[in-house]
Amino acid sequence: MASLPPCPASLKQLQHYLKLASDYDKREPVVSYWARLYTLQTALKIDRKSPEARALLTGLMDYLENFKKEHKDNEAVSSDVVAQALVENVAHKLFMWADGEDRAARFNKNVVKVFYTVGLLFDVCDVFGEVSEEVVKQRKYAKWKATYIHNCLKNGETPIPGPMGGEDEGLGEEAEGGEEGAVGGGASLGWSQPQPHPGLPSVPDDSGLPSVPGADGLPSVSSSSPRPVLPRSHPPPEQPAAPSPASAPAQPVPTASFQMPDASGGSVPLTPDMVTKAQKYCKWAVSALDYDDSQTAIFNLQKALTLLSTGRDS
């Protein structure tokens, strides 16, 4: 795409979203589109009068209009539900990688970068309306972790792996001042001048941080990659394997048992919000199948069936 006018000082807090969009221009252009739309919507609330801001806003509007025309047949552009599933999938996959590195006590600048990227991507999801509680918690936790690990490495301290409490309850609540105080728009991490880095937002080149050779080992975040199994608050129960005679060959043990809700009692009155949520779960299931992730598809279909049969959003 044609280069945009520079980000003015009045919109400095949004430069990281513009950098995020640039990083994804070749890897996943749809993510870039939504990142720039988020930037435009937020910028309009901050400064729409100064000549510098108006130049950037005009450039963003032209880009968004042209991109939407060129990709009018792409559901990830025309459908908010499909687009939200795609952006959340990219963020979830990065979160899982960074969380795994953190819990394994492998701390470096790449982990900080990925946690910070997750926070930005979940911010972008605000363009789709209200986000789930899971997204809110992971966004807050990812931003806090980026700040916490960065500060520890900068000060020569060893970060504590995982949540401070040792469990997943209350992710991110350890950050003083809440989500905004934990990150401060990136300023507390020193992201005042983004540096070029393939596919990831910049981090400060502090001497206190260990050097990391390239970006080897970082996960691919293209939507063409297999979708990960998304974190769940209540995973399906494990089904123990039935004992078999000693002479019988060993059989593979199923990893999970998905119990279908009992619909024999009849349907429940459905509100418009319940119908919208059920449709969203079904579309997420279809999106998961596009990437051969049957477990996530089953999980979302089960949630849709439970909602329609019982009226409860499990």
Tab-separated table of C-alpha atoms in Angstrom:
chain	number	residue	atom	x	y	z
A	1	MET	CA	0.000	0.000	0.000
A	2	ALA	CA	1.013	3.619	-0.429
A	3	SER	CA	2.748	5.079	2.591
A	4	LEU	CA	0.613	7.095	4.989
A	5	PRO	CA	1.478	10.574	6.248
A	6	PRO	CA	3.521	10.512	9.465
A	7	CYS	CA	1.713	10.106	12.776
A	8	PRO	CA	1.480	13.547	14.427
A	9	ALA	CA	2.395	14.157	18.057
A	10	SER	CA	-1.264	14.550	18.980
A	11	LEU	CA	-1.876	10.941	17.909
A	12	LYS	CA	1.398	9.523	19.228
A	13	GLN	CA	-0.434	6.958	21.353
A	14	LEU	CA	-1.715	5.322	18.137
A	15	GLN	CA	1.612	4.890	16.355
A	16	HIS	CA	1.987	1.332	17.644
A	17	TYR	CA	-1.263	0.288	15.966
A	18	LEU	CA	-0.005	1.780	12.704
A	19	LYS	CA	3.243	-0.166	13.151
A	20	LEU	CA	1.224	-3.315	13.862
A	21	ALA	CA	-0.735	-2.771	10.645
A	22	SER	CA	2.477	-2.318	8.652
A	23	ASP	CA	3.895	-5.530	10.103
A	24	TYR	CA	0.860	-7.485	8.900
A	25	ASP	CA	0.550	-5.941	5.416
A	26	LYS	CA	2.167	-8.978	3.797
A	27	ARG	CA	1.566	-11.621	6.464
A	28	GLU	CA	-2.174	-11.066	6.951
A	29	PRO	CA	-3.550	-7.989	5.133
A	30	VAL	CA	-6.984	-8.371	6.708
A	31	VAL	CA	-5.470	-7.850	10.159
A	32	SER	CA	-3.814	-4.690	8.816
A	33	TYR	CA	-7.175	-3.463	7.532
A	34	TRP	CA	-8.883	-3.813	10.918
A	35	ALA	CA	-5.882	-2.367	12.775
A	36	ARG	CA	-6.030	0.748	10.601
A	37	LEU	CA	-9.805	0.989	11.018
A	38	TYR	CA	-9.320	0.862	14.793
A	39	THR	CA	-6.663	3.563	14.480
A	40	LEU	CA	-8.985	5.770	12.417
A	41	GLN	CA	-11.926	5.406	14.785
A	42	THR	CA	-9.753	6.150	17.818
A	43	ALA	CA	-7.962	9.054	16.131
A	44	LEU	CA	-11.257	10.732	15.298
A	45	LYS	CA	-11.992	10.900	19.017
A	46	ILE	CA	-8.620	12.490	19.807
A	47	ASP	CA	-7.744	14.973	17.069
A	48	ARG	CA	-9.633	15.625	13.865
A	49	LYS	CA	-8.804	19.321	13.493
A	50	SER	CA	-5.048	19.779	13.250
A	51	PRO	CA	-3.645	19.737	9.689
A	52	GLU	CA	-1.241	16.893	10.539
A	53	ALA	CA	-4.006	14.744	11.999
A	54	ARG	CA	-6.342	15.502	9.091
A	55	ALA	CA	-3.658	14.389	6.641
A	56	LEU	CA	-3.284	11.042	8.427
A	57	LEU	CA	-7.044	10.575	8.756
A	58	THR	CA	-7.553	11.247	5.061
A	59	GLY	CA	-4.850	8.744	4.163
A	60	LEU	CA	-6.428	6.108	6.399
A	61	MET	CA	-9.878	6.704	4.905
A	62	ASP	CA	-8.541	6.331	1.354
A	63	TYR	CA	-6.743	3.119	2.264
A	64	LEU	CA	-9.787	1.608	3.991
A	65	GLU	CA	-12.111	2.487	1.125
A	66	ASN	CA	-9.790	1.013	-1.513
A	67	PHE	CA	-9.051	-2.129	0.519
A	68	LYS	CA	-12.745	-2.803	1.099
A	69	LYS	CA	-13.488	-2.464	-2.629
A	70	GLU	CA	-10.623	-4.764	-3.611
A	71	HIS	CA	-11.625	-7.410	-1.039
A	72	LYS	CA	-15.410	-7.097	-1.169
A	73	ASP	CA	-15.759	-10.886	-1.595
A	74	ASN	CA	-13.635	-11.650	1.455
A	75	GLU	CA	-15.899	-12.506	4.409
A	76	ALA	CA	-13.157	-11.444	6.838
A	77	VAL	CA	-13.642	-7.926	5.471
A	78	SER	CA	-17.412	-7.844	4.858
A	79	SER	CA	-18.503	-9.762	7.975
A	80	ASP	CA	-17.665	-8.494	11.454
A	81	VAL	CA	-18.256	-11.942	12.946
A	82	VAL	CA	-15.792	-13.675	10.622
A	83	ALA	CA	-13.286	-10.844	10.984
A	84	GLN	CA	-13.476	-10.941	14.768
A	85	ALA	CA	-12.884	-14.685	14.751
A	86	LEU	CA	-9.799	-14.209	12.550
A	87	VAL	CA	-8.240	-11.391	14.610
A	88	GLU	CA	-8.982	-13.156	17.902
A	89	ASN	CA	-7.454	-16.349	16.511
A	90	VAL	CA	-4.223	-14.544	15.637
A	91	ALA	CA	-4.114	-12.992	19.106
A	92	HIS	CA	-4.963	-16.271	20.861
A	93	LYS	CA	-2.225	-18.131	19.020
A	94	LEU	CA	0.368	-15.531	19.975
A	95	PHE	CA	-0.895	-15.495	23.559
A	96	MET	CA	-0.553	-19.268	23.853
A	97	TRP	CA	3.028	-19.147	22.554
A	98	ALA	CA	4.070	-16.306	24.861
A	99	ASP	CA	2.301	-17.840	27.850
A	100	GLY	CA	4.071	-21.145	27.213
A	101	GLU	CA	7.469	-19.445	27.033
A	102	ASP	CA	6.693	-17.465	30.185
A	103	ARG	CA	5.601	-20.508	32.195
A	104	ALA	CA	8.728	-22.342	31.035
A	105	ALA	CA	10.792	-19.424	32.389
A	106	ARG	CA	12.251	-18.620	28.956
A	107	PHE	CA	12.328	-14.837	29.278
A	108	ASN	CA	13.631	-12.587	26.511
A	109	LYS	CA	12.669	-9.649	24.320
A	110	ASN	CA	10.684	-11.846	21.944
A	111	VAL	CA	8.325	-12.875	24.749
A	112	VAL	CA	7.844	-9.208	25.661
A	113	LYS	CA	7.140	-8.355	22.014
A	114	VAL	CA	4.586	-11.104	21.580
A	115	PHE	CA	2.715	-10.308	24.802
A	116	TYR	CA	2.612	-6.651	23.746
A	117	THR	CA	1.361	-7.593	20.264
A	118	VAL	CA	-1.434	-9.639	21.846
A	119	GLY	CA	-2.572	-6.578	23.777
A	120	LEU	CA	-2.659	-4.482	20.601
A	121	LEU	CA	-4.580	-7.123	18.651
A	122	PHE	CA	-7.181	-7.473	21.370
A	123	ASP	CA	-7.531	-3.674	21.370
A	124	VAL	CA	-8.282	-3.876	17.649
A	125	CYS	CA	-11.151	-6.263	18.456
A	126	ASP	CA	-12.984	-3.311	20.014
A	127	VAL	CA	-14.027	-2.266	16.489
A	128	PHE	CA	-16.406	-5.260	16.468
A	129	GLY	CA	-18.287	-4.109	19.555
A	130	GLU	CA	-18.367	-5.778	22.952
A	131	VAL	CA	-15.674	-8.423	23.416
A	132	SER	CA	-15.904	-11.548	25.547
A	133	GLU	CA	-14.774	-11.721	29.158
A	134	GLU	CA	-12.002	-14.077	28.061
A	135	VAL	CA	-10.625	-11.444	25.667
A	136	VAL	CA	-10.802	-8.764	28.369
A	137	LYS	CA	-8.840	-10.940	30.809
A	138	GLN	CA	-6.223	-12.050	28.292
A	139	ARG	CA	-5.718	-8.508	27.011
A	140	LYS	CA	-5.186	-7.185	30.530
A	141	TYR	CA	-2.886	-10.078	31.415
A	142	ALA	CA	-0.829	-9.814	28.211
A	143	LYS	CA	-0.259	-6.087	28.665
A	144	TRP	CA	0.697	-6.553	32.289
A	145	LYS	CA	3.078	-9.408	31.416
A	146	ALA	CA	4.778	-7.346	28.705
A	147	THR	CA	5.396	-4.544	31.187
A	148	TYR	CA	6.400	-6.839	34.033
A	149	ILE	CA	8.888	-9.003	32.104
A	150	HIS	CA	10.398	-5.982	30.366
A	151	ASN	CA	10.968	-4.159	33.654
A	152	CYS	CA	12.458	-7.261	35.294
A	153	LEU	CA	14.914	-7.818	32.443
A	154	LYS	CA	15.806	-4.140	32.358
A	155	ASN	CA	16.536	-4.128	36.098
A	156	GLY	CA	18.468	-7.399	36.038
A	157	GLU	CA	15.768	-9.265	37.962
A	158	THR	CA	14.371	-12.732	37.264
A	159	PRO	CA	10.645	-12.619	36.402
A	160	ILE	CA	8.229	-14.952	38.148
A	161	PRO	CA	6.685	-17.354	35.591
A	162	GLY	CA	2.930	-17.398	35.137
A	163	PRO	CA	0.317	-15.451	37.118
A	164	MET	CA	1.476	-13.971	40.399
A	165	GLY	CA	-1.060	-16.020	42.334
A	166	GLY	CA	0.157	-19.263	40.795
A	167	GLU	CA	-3.238	-19.974	39.232
A	168	ASP	CA	-5.148	-18.577	36.283
A	169	GLU	CA	-7.822	-16.900	38.416
A	170	GLY	CA	-7.650	-13.122	38.253
A	171	LEU	CA	-5.287	-12.910	35.291
A	172	GLY	CA	-3.785	-9.475	35.039
A	173	GLU	CA	-5.319	-8.121	38.228
A	174	GLU	CA	-1.858	-7.845	39.726
A	175	ALA	CA	-1.091	-4.806	37.573
A	176	GLU	CA	-1.439	-1.622	39.558
A	177	GLY	CA	-3.877	0.890	38.181
A	178	GLY	CA	-5.713	-1.636	36.008
A	179	GLU	CA	-5.230	-2.166	32.306
A	180	GLU	CA	-4.411	1.414	31.449
A	181	GLY	CA	-1.903	1.754	34.271
A	182	ALA	CA	-0.191	-1.488	33.369
A	183	VAL	CA	0.666	-0.401	29.880
A	184	GLY	CA	0.177	3.329	29.582
A	185	GLY	CA	-0.109	3.105	25.808
A	186	GLY	CA	3.364	1.540	25.611
A	187	ALA	CA	5.136	4.518	27.139
A	188	SER	CA	6.079	2.646	30.302
A	189	LEU	CA	7.857	0.078	28.143
A	190	GLY	CA	9.807	2.746	26.305
A	191	TRP	CA	8.023	2.273	22.963
A	192	SER	CA	8.286	5.901	22.007
A	193	GLN	CA	10.025	5.312	18.667
A	194	PRO	CA	9.042	2.041	16.943
A	195	GLN	CA	11.959	0.144	15.412
A	196	PRO	CA	11.646	-2.082	12.323
A	197	HIS	CA	11.157	-5.748	13.174
A	198	PRO	CA	9.572	-8.353	10.896
A	199	GLY	CA	6.055	-9.164	11.986
A	200	LEU	CA	6.327	-7.848	15.529
A	201	PRO	CA	5.996	-4.484	17.259
A	202	SER	CA	9.145	-2.791	18.444
A	203	VAL	CA	10.695	-2.904	21.866
A	204	PRO	CA	13.377	-0.603	23.246
A	205	ASP	CA	16.945	-1.556	22.609
A	206	ASP	CA	17.922	-1.417	26.262
A	207	SER	CA	21.355	-2.639	27.245
A	208	GLY	CA	19.794	-4.430	30.192
A	209	LEU	CA	17.796	-6.720	27.920
A	210	PRO	CA	19.384	-9.922	26.606
A	211	SER	CA	20.059	-10.081	22.893
A	212	VAL	CA	17.890	-12.455	20.885
A	213	PRO	CA	19.136	-13.810	17.549
A	214	GLY	CA	16.479	-12.965	14.980
A	215	ALA	CA	12.904	-14.149	15.315
A	216	ASP	CA	13.529	-17.910	15.100
A	217	GLY	CA	11.055	-19.895	17.114
A	218	LEU	CA	8.304	-17.278	16.986
A	219	PRO	CA	4.931	-18.633	15.933
A	220	SER	CA	3.442	-17.891	12.562
A	221	VAL	CA	0.292	-15.836	12.915
A	222	SER	CA	-1.099	-16.100	9.408
A	223	SER	CA	-4.729	-17.197	9.210
A	224	SER	CA	-3.612	-19.940	6.855
A	225	SER	CA	-1.851	-21.660	9.757
A	226	PRO	CA	-3.706	-24.380	11.701
A	227	ARG	CA	-5.901	-22.782	14.335
A	228	PRO	CA	-4.916	-23.450	17.929
A	229	VAL	CA	-7.305	-24.851	20.497
A	230	LEU	CA	-8.474	-21.693	22.216
A	231	PRO	CA	-8.161	-21.415	26.008
A	232	ARG	CA	-11.392	-22.244	27.793
A	233	SER	CA	-12.667	-21.413	31.236
A	234	HIS	CA	-14.376	-24.790	31.579
A	235	PRO	CA	-12.710	-27.454	29.403
A	236	PRO	CA	-14.624	-30.633	28.599
A	237	PRO	CA	-14.181	-33.369	31.251
A	238	GLU	CA	-11.594	-36.059	30.672
A	239	GLN	CA	-13.054	-39.473	29.855
A	240	PRO	CA	-11.080	-42.317	31.471
A	241	ALA	CA	-10.261	-45.310	29.317
A	242	ALA	CA	-12.202	-48.483	30.056
A	243	PRO	CA	-10.014	-51.368	31.304
A	244	SER	CA	-9.328	-53.985	28.633
A	245	PRO	CA	-8.238	-57.625	28.961
A	246	ALA	CA	-4.515	-58.246	28.915
A	247	SER	CA	-4.805	-60.145	25.643
A	248	ALA	CA	-6.613	-57.335	23.862
A	249	PRO	CA	-4.525	-54.774	21.971
A	250	ALA	CA	-4.247	-51.320	23.507
A	251	GLN	CA	-6.818	-48.861	22.211
A	252	PRO	CA	-6.268	-45.096	21.946
A	253	VAL	CA	-7.859	-43.190	24.788
A	254	PRO	CA	-10.160	-40.335	23.729
A	255	THR	CA	-8.861	-37.015	24.988
A	256	ALA	CA	-12.248	-35.514	25.753
A	257	SER	CA	-15.891	-36.396	25.853
A	258	PHE	CA	-18.306	-33.897	24.350
A	259	GLN	CA	-21.758	-34.423	25.834
A	260	MET	CA	-24.620	-33.054	23.810
A	261	PRO	CA	-27.258	-31.107	25.721
A	262	ASP	CA	-30.560	-32.873	26.263
A	263	ALA	CA	-33.128	-31.125	24.097
A	264	SER	CA	-36.005	-33.504	24.992
A	265	GLY	CA	-37.499	-30.901	27.307
A	266	GLY	CA	-38.304	-28.575	24.423
A	267	SER	CA	-36.817	-25.287	23.377
A	268	VAL	CA	-36.558	-22.173	25.517
A	269	PRO	CA	-37.672	-18.665	24.527
A	270	LEU	CA	-34.803	-17.074	22.624
A	271	THR	CA	-33.897	-13.417	22.954
A	272	PRO	CA	-32.257	-11.543	20.066
A	273	ASP	CA	-28.984	-11.536	22.012
A	274	MET	CA	-29.108	-15.331	22.425
A	275	VAL	CA	-29.729	-15.797	18.693
A	276	THR	CA	-26.807	-13.515	17.845
A	277	LYS	CA	-24.493	-15.421	20.188
A	278	ALA	CA	-25.575	-18.787	18.784
A	279	GLN	CA	-24.930	-17.554	15.243
A	280	LYS	CA	-21.505	-16.321	16.306
A	281	TYR	CA	-20.591	-19.697	17.819
A	282	CYS	CA	-21.686	-21.459	14.628
A	283	LYS	CA	-19.649	-19.124	12.421
A	284	TRP	CA	-16.622	-19.584	14.656
A	285	ALA	CA	-17.050	-23.340	14.278
A	286	VAL	CA	-17.097	-23.010	10.484
A	287	SER	CA	-14.014	-20.780	10.639
A	288	ALA	CA	-12.215	-23.373	12.763
A	289	LEU	CA	-12.975	-26.097	10.219
A	290	ASP	CA	-11.371	-23.935	7.536
A	291	TYR	CA	-8.106	-24.553	9.416
A	292	ASP	CA	-8.796	-28.243	10.198
A	293	ASP	CA	-9.317	-27.537	13.903
A	294	SER	CA	-12.170	-29.947	14.609
A	295	GLN	CA	-11.856	-29.709	18.390
A	296	THR	CA	-12.492	-25.960	18.423
A	297	ALA	CA	-15.351	-26.449	15.946
A	298	ILE	CA	-16.965	-29.070	18.209
A	299	PHE	CA	-16.484	-26.854	21.241
A	300	ASN	CA	-18.221	-23.871	19.612
A	301	LEU	CA	-21.047	-25.991	18.206
A	302	GLN	CA	-21.586	-27.472	21.651
A	303	LYS	CA	-21.841	-23.983	23.140
A	304	ALA	CA	-24.383	-23.006	20.471
A	305	LEU	CA	-26.492	-26.127	21.142
A	306	THR	CA	-26.370	-25.593	24.891
A	307	LEU	CA	-27.438	-21.969	24.495
A	308	LEU	CA	-30.344	-22.857	22.186
A	309	SER	CA	-31.485	-25.817	24.303
A	310	THR	CA	-31.122	-24.422	27.802
A	311	GLY	CA	-30.829	-20.662	27.396
A	312	ARG	CA	-27.519	-20.756	29.264
A	313	ASP	CA	-24.278	-19.476	27.730
A	314	SER	CA	-21.829	-22.022	29.078
